Short mmCIF file of C-alpha atoms and ligand atoms in Angstrom, two decimals:
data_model
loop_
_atom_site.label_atom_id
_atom_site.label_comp_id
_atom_site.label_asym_id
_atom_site.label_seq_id
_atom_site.Cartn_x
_atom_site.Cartn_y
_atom_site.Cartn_z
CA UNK W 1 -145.76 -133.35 78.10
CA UNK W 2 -148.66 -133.92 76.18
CA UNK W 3 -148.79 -136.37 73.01
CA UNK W 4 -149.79 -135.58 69.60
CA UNK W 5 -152.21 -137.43 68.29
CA UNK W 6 -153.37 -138.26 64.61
CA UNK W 7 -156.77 -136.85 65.54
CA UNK W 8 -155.39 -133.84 66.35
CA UNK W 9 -152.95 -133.87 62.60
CA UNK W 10 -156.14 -134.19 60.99
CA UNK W 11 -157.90 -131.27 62.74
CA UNK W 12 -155.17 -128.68 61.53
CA UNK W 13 -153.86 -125.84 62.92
CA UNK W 14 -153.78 -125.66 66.83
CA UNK W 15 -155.30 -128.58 68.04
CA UNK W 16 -153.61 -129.80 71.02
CA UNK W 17 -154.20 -131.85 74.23
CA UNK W 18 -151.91 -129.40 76.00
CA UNK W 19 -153.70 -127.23 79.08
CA UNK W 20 -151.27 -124.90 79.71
CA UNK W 21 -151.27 -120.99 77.54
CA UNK W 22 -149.08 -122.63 74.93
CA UNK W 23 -150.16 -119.61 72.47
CA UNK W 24 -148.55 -117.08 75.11
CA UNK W 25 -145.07 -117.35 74.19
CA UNK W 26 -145.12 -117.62 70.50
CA UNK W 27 -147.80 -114.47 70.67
CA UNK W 28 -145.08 -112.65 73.06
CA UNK W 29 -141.97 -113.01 70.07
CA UNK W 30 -144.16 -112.09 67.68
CA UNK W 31 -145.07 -108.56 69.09
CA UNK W 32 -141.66 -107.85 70.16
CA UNK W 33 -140.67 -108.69 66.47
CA UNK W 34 -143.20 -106.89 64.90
CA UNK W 35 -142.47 -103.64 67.54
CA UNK W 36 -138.93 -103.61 66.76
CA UNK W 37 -138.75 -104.19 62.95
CA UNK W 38 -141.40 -101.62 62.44
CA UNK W 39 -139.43 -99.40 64.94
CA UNK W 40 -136.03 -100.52 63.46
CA UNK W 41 -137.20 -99.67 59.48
CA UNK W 42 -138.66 -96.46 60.51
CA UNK W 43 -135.50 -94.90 61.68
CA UNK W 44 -133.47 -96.26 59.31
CA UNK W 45 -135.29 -94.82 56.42
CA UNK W 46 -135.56 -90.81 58.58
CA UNK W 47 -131.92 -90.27 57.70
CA UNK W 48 -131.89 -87.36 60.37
CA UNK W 49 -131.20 -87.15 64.32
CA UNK W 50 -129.47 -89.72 64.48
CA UNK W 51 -126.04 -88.06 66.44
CA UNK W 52 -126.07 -86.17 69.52
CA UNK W 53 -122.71 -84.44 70.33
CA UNK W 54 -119.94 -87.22 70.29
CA UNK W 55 -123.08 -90.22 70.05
CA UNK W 56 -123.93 -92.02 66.71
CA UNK W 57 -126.61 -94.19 66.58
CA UNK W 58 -125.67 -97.83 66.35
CA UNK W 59 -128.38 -98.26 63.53
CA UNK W 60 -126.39 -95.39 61.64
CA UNK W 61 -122.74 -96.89 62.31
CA UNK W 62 -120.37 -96.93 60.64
CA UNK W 63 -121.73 -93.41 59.13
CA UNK W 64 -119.82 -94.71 55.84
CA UNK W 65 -121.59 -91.13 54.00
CA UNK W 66 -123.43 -88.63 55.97
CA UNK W 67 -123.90 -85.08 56.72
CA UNK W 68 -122.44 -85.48 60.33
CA UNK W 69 -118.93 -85.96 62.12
CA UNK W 70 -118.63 -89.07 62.17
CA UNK W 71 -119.23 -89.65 58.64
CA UNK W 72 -115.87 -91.32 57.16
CA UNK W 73 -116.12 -90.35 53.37
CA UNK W 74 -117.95 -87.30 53.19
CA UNK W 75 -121.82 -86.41 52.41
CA UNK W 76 -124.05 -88.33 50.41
CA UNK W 77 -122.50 -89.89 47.31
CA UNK W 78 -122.97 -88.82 43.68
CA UNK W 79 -123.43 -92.59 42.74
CA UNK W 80 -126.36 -93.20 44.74
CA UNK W 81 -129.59 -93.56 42.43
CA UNK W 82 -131.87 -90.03 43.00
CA UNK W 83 -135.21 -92.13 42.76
CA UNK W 84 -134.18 -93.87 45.86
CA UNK W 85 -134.62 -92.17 49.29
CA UNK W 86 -131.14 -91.47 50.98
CA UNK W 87 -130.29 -92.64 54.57
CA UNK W 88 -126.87 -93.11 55.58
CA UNK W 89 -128.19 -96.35 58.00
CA UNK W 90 -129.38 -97.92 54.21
CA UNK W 91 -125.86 -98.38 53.24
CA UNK W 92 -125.02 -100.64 56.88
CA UNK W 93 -127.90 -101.90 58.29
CA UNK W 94 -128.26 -104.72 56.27
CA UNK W 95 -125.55 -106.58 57.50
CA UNK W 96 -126.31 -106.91 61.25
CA UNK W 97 -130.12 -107.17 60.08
CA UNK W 98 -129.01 -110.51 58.24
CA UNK W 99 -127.26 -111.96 61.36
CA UNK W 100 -129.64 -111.46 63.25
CA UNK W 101 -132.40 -112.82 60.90
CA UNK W 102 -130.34 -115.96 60.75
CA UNK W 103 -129.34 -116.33 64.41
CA UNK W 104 -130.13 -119.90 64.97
CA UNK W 105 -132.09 -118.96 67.69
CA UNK W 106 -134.24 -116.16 66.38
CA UNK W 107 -134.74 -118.88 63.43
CA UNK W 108 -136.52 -121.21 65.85
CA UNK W 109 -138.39 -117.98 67.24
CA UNK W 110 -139.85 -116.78 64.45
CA UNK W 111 -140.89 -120.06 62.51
CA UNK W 112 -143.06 -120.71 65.60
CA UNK W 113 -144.29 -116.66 65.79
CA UNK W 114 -144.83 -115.74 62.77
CA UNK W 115 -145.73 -118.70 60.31
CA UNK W 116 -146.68 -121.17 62.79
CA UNK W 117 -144.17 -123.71 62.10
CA UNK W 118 -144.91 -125.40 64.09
CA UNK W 119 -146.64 -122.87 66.73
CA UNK W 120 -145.45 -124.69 69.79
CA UNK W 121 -144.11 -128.42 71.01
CA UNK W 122 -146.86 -130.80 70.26
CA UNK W 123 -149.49 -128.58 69.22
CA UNK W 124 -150.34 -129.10 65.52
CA UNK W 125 -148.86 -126.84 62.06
CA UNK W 126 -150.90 -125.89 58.83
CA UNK W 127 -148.50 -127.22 56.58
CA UNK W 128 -148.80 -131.68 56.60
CA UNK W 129 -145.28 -131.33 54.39
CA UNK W 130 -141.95 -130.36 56.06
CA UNK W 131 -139.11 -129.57 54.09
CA UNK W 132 -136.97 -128.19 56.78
CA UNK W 133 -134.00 -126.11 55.98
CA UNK W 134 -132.52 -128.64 53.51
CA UNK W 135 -134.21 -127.01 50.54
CA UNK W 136 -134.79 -123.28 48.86
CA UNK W 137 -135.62 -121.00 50.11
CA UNK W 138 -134.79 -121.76 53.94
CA UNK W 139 -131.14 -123.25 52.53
CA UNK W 140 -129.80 -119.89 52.66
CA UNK W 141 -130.41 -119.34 56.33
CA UNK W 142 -126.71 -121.16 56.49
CA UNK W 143 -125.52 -117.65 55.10
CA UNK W 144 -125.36 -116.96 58.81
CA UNK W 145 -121.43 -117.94 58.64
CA UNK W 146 -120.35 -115.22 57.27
CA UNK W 147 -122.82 -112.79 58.30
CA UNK W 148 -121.05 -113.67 61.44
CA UNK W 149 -117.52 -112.49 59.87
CA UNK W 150 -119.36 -109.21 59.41
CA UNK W 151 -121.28 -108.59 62.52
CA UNK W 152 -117.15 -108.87 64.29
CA UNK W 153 -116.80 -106.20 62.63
CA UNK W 154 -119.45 -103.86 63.62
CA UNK W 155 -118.24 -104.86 67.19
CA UNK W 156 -115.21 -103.37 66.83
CA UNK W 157 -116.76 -100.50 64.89
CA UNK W 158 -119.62 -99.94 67.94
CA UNK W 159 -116.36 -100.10 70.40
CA UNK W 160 -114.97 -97.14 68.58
CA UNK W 161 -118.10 -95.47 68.86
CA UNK W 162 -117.97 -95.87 72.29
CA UNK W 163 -114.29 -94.65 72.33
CA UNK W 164 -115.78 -91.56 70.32
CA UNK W 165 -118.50 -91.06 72.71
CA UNK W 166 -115.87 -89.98 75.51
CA UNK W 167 -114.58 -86.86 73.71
CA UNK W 168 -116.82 -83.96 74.11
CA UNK W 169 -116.67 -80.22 72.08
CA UNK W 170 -116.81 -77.34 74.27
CA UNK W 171 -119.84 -75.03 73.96
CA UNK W 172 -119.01 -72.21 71.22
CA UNK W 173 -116.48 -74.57 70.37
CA UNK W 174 -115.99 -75.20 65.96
CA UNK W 175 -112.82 -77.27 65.83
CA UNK W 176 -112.75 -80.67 66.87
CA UNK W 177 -109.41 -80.72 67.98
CA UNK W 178 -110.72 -78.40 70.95
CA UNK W 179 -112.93 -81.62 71.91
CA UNK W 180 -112.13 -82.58 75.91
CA UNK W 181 -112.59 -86.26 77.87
CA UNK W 182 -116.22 -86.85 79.49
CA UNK W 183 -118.36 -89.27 80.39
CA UNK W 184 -122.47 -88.46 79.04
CA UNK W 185 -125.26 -91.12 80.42
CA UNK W 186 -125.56 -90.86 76.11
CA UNK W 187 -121.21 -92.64 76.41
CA UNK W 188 -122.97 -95.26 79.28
CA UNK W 189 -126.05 -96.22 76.70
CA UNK W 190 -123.46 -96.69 73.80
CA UNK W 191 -120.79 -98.75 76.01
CA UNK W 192 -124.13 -101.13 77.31
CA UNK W 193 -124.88 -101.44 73.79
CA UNK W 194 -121.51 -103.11 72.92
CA UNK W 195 -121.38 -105.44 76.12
CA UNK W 196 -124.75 -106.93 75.36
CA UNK W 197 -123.89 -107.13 71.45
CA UNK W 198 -120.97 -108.60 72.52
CA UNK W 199 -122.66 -110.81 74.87
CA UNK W 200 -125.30 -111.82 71.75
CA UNK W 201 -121.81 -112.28 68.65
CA UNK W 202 -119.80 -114.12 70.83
CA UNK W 203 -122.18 -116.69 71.82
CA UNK W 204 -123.00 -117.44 68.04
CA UNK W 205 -123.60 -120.90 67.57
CA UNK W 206 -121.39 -120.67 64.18
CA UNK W 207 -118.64 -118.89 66.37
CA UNK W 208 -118.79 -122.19 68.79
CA UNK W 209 -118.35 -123.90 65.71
CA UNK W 210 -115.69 -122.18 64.39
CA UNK W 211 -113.43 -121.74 67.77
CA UNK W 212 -113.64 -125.37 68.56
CA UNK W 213 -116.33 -127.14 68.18
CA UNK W 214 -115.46 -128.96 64.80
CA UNK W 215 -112.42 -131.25 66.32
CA UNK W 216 -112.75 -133.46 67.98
CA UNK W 217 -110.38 -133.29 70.87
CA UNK W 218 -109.70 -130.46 72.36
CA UNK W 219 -107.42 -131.41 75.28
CA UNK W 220 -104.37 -130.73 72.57
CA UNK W 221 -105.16 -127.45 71.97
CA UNK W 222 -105.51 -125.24 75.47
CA UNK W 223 -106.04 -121.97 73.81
CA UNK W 224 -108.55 -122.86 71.87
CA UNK W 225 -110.10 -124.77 74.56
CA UNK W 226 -110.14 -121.93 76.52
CA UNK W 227 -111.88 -119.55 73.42
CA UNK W 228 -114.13 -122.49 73.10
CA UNK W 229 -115.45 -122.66 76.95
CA UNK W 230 -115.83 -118.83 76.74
CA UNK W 231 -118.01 -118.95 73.59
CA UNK W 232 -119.96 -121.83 75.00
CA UNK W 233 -120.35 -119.58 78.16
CA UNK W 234 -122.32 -117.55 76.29
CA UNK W 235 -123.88 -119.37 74.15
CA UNK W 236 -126.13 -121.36 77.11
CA UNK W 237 -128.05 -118.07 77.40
CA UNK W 238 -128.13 -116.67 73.89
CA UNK W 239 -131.78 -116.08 74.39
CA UNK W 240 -131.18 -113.94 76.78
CA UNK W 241 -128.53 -112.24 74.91
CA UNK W 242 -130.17 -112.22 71.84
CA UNK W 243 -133.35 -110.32 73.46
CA UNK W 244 -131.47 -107.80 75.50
CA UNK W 245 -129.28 -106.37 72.67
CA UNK W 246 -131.99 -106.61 70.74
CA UNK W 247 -134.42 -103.81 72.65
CA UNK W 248 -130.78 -102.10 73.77
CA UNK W 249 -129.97 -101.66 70.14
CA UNK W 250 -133.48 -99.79 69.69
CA UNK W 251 -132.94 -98.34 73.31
CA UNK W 252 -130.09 -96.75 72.30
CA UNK W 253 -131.12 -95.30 69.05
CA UNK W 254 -134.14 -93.75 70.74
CA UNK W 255 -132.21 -91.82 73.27
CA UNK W 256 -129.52 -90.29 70.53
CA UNK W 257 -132.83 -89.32 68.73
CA UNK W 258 -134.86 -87.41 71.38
CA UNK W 259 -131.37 -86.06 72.58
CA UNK W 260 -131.08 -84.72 69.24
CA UNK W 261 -134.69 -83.43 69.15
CA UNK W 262 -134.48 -81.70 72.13
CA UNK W 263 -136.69 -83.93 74.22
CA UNK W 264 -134.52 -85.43 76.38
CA UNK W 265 -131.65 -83.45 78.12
CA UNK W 266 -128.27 -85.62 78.28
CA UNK W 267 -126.59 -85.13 81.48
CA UNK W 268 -123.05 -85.01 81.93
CA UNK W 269 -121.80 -87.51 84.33
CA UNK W 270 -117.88 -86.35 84.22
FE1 FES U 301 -127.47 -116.53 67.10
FE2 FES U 301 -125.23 -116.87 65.57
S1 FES U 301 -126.62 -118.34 66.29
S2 FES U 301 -126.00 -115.07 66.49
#
């Protein structure tokens, strides 16, 4: 590894005795950041096509107020200001946007990707003061606790998508009662989602935390030992995780949309 040297402090931003394409990784996040957030923002704010059949969008769910089925109080509600656009994804999408903005790991991504902090192991930052996440504004990153109590919850809201996604209406067919078990590859996109969001929550470093990792000893308590090596399972590749649910969350979003705009044709597996 190469050293940092005072020279190269003095020199600012970039200097480094490092030969390899240090610059590639840190230029890698920061498109697929940039590709997703501009992706993620622009749905969120269409407020239309975003069901197919039995399939919500995860960005949509849970459809608190909305037009569609799956909507659980009813269209748009009287209370919401009428300068402000309406989306029903507005009202949700906060929450698992906050998680994931202060996932420990995507934390460490993004201070190298976007703001250079530094850009990469021994290679030198524009800032010569470091007040780490001590002190406002980065203090409130530790939020990510309870964002964590929230993003559970969309888990188990996402499974009963998936549950949702399995119950098909009948061509011609107006009551939903008449709706009959199948399997779309729309069901198989939704049910992927979940296992890799699952994958990505239940690897959290607070859950790790929260499960076990704050005692001590462990060998007293075997069920929590056990929920402890399962988190920690996960959690040695929340990268990995974190960047498949992450482009599977978009994936899936995409396909309910062009479904919905007659692009692409859903096929019926069962
Ligand atoms: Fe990444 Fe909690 S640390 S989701």
């Amino acid at each position: 590894m190469a050293e940092i040297r005072l020279t190269d402090i003095r020199r600012g931003l970039g200097h480094t005795n490092r030969k390899d394409a240090w610059w590639a990784r840190p230029l890698l996040i920061f498109i697929c950041l940039t590709i997703f957030l501009i992706y993620v923002t622009w749905a969120a704010f269409q407020g239309n096509h975003y069901t197919f059949g039995p399939y919500l969008s995860p960005l949509y769910s849970p459809e608190l107020f909305g037009d569609s089925t799956h909507s659980w109080f009813g269209a748009k509600p009287g209370w919401w200001p009428g300068q402000l656009h309406w989306s029903p994804a507005l009202l949700v999408l906060w929450a698992p946007g906050i998680f994931r903005l202060t996932c420990y790991y995507y934390r460490g991504a993004y201070y190298k990707s976007f703001w250079a902090d530094p850009p990469a192991c021994t290679v030198t930052e524009p800032r010569k003061k470091y007040l780490g996440e001590n002190s406002f504004p980065l203090i409130i990153q530790n939020i990510h606790r309870y964002f964590l109590y929230l993003a559970l919850f969309f888990l188990l809201f996402l499974s009963y998508d998936v549950w949702k996604a399995l119950w098909f209406m009948p061509p011609g067919a107006t009551d939903t009662d008449e709706r009959s078990f199948g399997i779309g590859i729309g069901t198989l996109v939704l049910a992927i989602n979940v296992v890799l969001l699952g994958g990505y929550t239940l690897g959290c470093h607070s859950l790790r935390h929260l499960v076990g990792g704050f005692m001590d000893r462990l060998s007293g308590a075997p069920i929590r030992g056990r929920a402890y090596q399962c988190v920690s399972c996960l959690n040695r590749r929340h990268m990995l995780w974190a960047w498949m649910s992450l482009f599977w969350v978009m994936f899936s979003d995409i396909y309910i949309r062009l479904c919905s705009m007659g692009v692409w044709n859903d096929f019926r597996i069962l």
